[in-house]
Tab-separated table of C-alpha atoms in Angstrom:
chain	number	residue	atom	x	y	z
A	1	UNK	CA	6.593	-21.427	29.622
A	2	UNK	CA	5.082	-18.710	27.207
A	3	UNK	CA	4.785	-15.375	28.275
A	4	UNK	CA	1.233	-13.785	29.088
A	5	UNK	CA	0.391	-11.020	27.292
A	6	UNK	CA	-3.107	-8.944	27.677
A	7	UNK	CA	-4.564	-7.226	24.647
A	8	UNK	CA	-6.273	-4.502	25.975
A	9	UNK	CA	-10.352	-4.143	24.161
A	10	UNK	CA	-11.450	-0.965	24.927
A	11	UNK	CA	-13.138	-0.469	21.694
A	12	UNK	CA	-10.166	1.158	19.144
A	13	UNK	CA	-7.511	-0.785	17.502
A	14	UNK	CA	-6.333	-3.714	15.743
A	15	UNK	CA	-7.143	-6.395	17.486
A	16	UNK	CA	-6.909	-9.632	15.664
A	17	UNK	CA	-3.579	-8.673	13.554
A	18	UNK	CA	-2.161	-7.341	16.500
A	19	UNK	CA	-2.857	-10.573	18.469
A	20	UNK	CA	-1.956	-12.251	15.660
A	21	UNK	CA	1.740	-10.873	15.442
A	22	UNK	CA	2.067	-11.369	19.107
A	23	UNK	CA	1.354	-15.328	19.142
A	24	UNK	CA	3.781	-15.292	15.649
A	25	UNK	CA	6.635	-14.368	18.642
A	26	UNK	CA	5.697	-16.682	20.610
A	27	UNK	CA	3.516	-15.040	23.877
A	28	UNK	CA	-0.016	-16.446	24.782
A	29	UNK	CA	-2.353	-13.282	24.153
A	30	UNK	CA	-5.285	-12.828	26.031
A	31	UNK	CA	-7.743	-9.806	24.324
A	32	UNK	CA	-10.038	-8.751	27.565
A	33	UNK	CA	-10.733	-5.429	29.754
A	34	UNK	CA	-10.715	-8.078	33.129
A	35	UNK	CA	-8.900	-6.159	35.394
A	36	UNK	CA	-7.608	-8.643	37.081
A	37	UNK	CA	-6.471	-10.806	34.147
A	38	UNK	CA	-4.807	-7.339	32.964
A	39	UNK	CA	-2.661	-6.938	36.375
A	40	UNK	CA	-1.502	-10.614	36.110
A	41	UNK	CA	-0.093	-10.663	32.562
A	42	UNK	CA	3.389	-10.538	31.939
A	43	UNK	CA	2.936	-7.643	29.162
A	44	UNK	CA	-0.272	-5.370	28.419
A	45	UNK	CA	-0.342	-4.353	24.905
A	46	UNK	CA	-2.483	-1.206	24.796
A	47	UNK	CA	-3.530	-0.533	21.196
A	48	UNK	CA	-5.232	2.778	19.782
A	49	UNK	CA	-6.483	3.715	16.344
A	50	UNK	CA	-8.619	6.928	15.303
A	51	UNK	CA	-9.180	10.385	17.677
A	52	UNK	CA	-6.893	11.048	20.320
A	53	UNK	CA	-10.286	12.198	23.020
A	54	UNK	CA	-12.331	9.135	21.545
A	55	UNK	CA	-9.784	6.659	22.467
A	56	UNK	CA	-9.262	7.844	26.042
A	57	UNK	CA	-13.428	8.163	26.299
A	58	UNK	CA	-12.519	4.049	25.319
A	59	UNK	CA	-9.817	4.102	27.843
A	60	UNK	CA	-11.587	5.612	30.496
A	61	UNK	CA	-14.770	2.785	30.334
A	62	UNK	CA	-13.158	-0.248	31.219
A	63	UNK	CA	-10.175	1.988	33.487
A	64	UNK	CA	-7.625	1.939	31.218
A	65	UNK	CA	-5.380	5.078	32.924
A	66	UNK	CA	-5.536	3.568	36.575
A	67	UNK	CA	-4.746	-0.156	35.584
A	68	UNK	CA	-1.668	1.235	32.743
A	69	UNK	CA	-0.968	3.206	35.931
A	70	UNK	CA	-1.330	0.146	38.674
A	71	UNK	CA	0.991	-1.576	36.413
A	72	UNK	CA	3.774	0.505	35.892
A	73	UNK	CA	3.996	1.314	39.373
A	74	UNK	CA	5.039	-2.404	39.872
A	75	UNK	CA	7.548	-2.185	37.498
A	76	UNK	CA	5.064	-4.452	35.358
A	77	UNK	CA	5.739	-4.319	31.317
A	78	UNK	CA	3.190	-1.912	29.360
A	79	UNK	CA	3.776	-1.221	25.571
A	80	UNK	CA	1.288	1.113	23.639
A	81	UNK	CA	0.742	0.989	19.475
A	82	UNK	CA	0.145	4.373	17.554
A	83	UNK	CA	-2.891	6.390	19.344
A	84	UNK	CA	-1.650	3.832	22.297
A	85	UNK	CA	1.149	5.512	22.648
A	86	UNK	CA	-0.172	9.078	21.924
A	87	UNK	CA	-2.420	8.531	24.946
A	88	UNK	CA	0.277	7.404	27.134
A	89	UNK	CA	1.597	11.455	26.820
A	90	UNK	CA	-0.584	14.584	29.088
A	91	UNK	CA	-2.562	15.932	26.412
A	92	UNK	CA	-3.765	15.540	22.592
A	93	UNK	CA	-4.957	18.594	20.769
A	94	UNK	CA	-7.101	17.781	17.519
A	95	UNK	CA	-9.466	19.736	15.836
A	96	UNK	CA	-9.175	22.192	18.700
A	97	UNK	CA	-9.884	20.229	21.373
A	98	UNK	CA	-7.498	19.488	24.413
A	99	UNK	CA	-8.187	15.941	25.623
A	100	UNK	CA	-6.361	14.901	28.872
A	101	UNK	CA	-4.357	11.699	28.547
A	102	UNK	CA	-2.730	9.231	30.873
A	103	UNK	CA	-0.077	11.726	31.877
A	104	UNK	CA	2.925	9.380	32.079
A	105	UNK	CA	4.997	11.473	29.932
A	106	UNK	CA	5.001	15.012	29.817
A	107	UNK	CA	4.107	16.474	26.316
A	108	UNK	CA	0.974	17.076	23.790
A	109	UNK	CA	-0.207	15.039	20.881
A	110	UNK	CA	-0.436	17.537	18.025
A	111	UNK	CA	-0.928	17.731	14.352
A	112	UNK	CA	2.450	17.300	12.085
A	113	UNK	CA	3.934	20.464	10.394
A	114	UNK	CA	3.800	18.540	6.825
A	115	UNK	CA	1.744	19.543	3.825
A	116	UNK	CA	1.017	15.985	3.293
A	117	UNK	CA	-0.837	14.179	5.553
A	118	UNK	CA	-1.360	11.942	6.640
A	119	UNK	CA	1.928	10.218	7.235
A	120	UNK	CA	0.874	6.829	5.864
A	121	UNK	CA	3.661	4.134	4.693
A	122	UNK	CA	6.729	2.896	5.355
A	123	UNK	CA	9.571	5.010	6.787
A	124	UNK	CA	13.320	4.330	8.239
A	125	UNK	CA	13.416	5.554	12.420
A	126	UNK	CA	16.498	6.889	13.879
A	127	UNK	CA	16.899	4.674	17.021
A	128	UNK	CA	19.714	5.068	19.935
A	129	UNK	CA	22.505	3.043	20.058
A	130	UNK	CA	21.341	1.446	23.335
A	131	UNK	CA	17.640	0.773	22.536
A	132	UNK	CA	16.708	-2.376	23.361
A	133	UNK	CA	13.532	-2.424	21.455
A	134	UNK	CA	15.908	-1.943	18.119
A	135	UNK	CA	18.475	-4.336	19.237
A	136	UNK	CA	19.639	-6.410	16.234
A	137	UNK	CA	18.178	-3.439	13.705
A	138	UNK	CA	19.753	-1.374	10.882
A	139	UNK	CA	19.332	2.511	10.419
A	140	UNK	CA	17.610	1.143	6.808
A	141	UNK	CA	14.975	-0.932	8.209
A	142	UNK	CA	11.456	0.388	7.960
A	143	UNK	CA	7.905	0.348	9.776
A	144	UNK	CA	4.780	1.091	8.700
A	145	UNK	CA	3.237	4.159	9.658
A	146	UNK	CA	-0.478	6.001	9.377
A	147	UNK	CA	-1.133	9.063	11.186
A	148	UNK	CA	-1.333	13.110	11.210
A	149	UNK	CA	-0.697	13.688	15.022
A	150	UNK	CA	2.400	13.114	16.948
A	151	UNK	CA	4.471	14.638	19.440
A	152	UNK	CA	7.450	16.948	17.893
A	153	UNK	CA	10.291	18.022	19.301
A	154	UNK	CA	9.902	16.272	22.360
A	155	UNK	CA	12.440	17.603	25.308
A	156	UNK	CA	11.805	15.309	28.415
A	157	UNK	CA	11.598	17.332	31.568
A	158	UNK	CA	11.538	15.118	34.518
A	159	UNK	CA	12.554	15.245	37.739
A	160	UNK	CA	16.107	14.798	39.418
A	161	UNK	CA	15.341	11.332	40.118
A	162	UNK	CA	13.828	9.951	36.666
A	163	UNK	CA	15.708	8.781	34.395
A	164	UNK	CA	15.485	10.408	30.545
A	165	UNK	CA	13.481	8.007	27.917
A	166	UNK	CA	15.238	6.622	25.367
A	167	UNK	CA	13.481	8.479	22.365
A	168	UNK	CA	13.486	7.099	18.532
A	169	UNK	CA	12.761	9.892	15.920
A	170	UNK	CA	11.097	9.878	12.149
A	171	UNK	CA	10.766	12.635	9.725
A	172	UNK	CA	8.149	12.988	7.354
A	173	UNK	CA	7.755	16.102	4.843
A	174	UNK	CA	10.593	17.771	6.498
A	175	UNK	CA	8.760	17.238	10.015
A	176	UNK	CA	10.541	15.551	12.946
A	177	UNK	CA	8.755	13.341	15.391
A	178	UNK	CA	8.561	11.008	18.410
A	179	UNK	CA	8.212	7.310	16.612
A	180	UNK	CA	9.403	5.469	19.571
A	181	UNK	CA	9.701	5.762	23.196
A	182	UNK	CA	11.585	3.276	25.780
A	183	UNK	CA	11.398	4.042	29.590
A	184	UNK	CA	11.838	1.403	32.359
A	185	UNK	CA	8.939	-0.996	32.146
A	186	UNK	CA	7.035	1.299	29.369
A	187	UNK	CA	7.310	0.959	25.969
A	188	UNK	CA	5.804	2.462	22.538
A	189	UNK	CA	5.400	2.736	19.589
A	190	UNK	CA	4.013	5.319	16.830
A	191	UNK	CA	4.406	3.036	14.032
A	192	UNK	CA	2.435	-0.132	13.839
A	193	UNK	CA	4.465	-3.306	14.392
A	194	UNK	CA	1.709	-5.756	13.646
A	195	UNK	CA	1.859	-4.041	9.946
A	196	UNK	CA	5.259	-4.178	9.627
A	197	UNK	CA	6.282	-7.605	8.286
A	198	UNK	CA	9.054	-9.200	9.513
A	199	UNK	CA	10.729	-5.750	11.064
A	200	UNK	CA	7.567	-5.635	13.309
A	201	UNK	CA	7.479	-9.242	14.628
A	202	UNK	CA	11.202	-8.520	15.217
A	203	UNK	CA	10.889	-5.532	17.359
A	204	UNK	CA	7.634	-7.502	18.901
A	205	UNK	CA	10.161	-10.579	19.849
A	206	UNK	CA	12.624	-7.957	21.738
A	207	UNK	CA	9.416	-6.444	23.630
A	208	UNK	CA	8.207	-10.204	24.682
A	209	UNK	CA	11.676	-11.523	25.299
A	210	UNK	CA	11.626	-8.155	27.719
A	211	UNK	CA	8.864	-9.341	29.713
């Protein structure tokens, strides 16, 4: 039987392509705010395009934080996509402003230290050894990338009893940054898969063959 996997609509994102590239791997994709068809899935895809404050204003409509949250505390599959991962982290900063995000990581969104932005193309990651997500990857394989914001150099301080993320890192304009993030049932990633050809389906089939 396929896996279930809810596409979460809260008004920023890729929808369709992103759906699309999730069928290509073989999951049934569902794109709804239903709570209740969002707690039964086998994975919730949480997408994100544009302003780090609009999209958790988005978030916060159809109760994005408390269901990602409701999820996870099952042990229940979430995996974010670009500004769906940035709001997965405490805080954005943009144009001055401090939005709060879903606090499951420790850190703050914040503009790149690179004179050309934004970051917008394809780019090689630097993954651990023991990354599921990049299981069956190179160190020359690329993903497609478009942003200005990200979180840079990222030190995860948890407590005695959590266990460290896995953490893939980019570099653009001499700039190092967060471009992937594994951690128990909670995936993400910076770079868009659904734009990434057949790299992105690939690292798509790991994340559904997770579920």
């Amino acid at each position: 039987m396929a896996k279930t996997v809810a596409l979460l609509d809260y008004g920023s994102g890729n929808l369709r392509s992103a759906q699309r590239a999730v069928e290509r791997v073989g999951a049934e994709v569902t794109v709804t705010s239903d709570p209740q068809t969002i707690l039964a899935a086998d994975g919730l895809l949480v997408p994100g395009v544009g302003a780090f404050a609009a999209c958790m204003d988005g978030l916060r409509a159809v109760n994005g934080p408390r269901l990602i949250g409701e999820r996870l505390a099952g042990g229940r599959p979430v995996m974010g996509i670009c500004v769906g991962m940035q709001v997965l982290f405490e805080h954005g900063v943009e144009h001055g402003i401090d939005a709060q995000g879903c606090g499951e990581w420790p850190g703050v969104v914040e503009r790149l230290h690179a004179s050309v932005l934004p970051h917008m193309g394809w780019n090689t990651v630097e993954a651990p050894e023991n990354s599921q997500m990049f299981a069956g990857f190179s160190s020359t394989d690329r993903f497609y990338f478009v942003h200005s914001y990200g979180i840079r150099d990222w030190v995860f301080e948890g407590d005695d009893l959590t266990t460290p993320p896995l953490v893939t890192w980019a570099q653009h304009d001499g700039d190092r940054f967060v471009a992937a993030v594994e951690n128990g049932p909670l995936w993400a990633t910076q770079f868009h898969p659904e734009k990434s050809g057949e790299m992105g389906l690939k690292l798509l089939e790991n994340w559904v063959g997770s579920l």
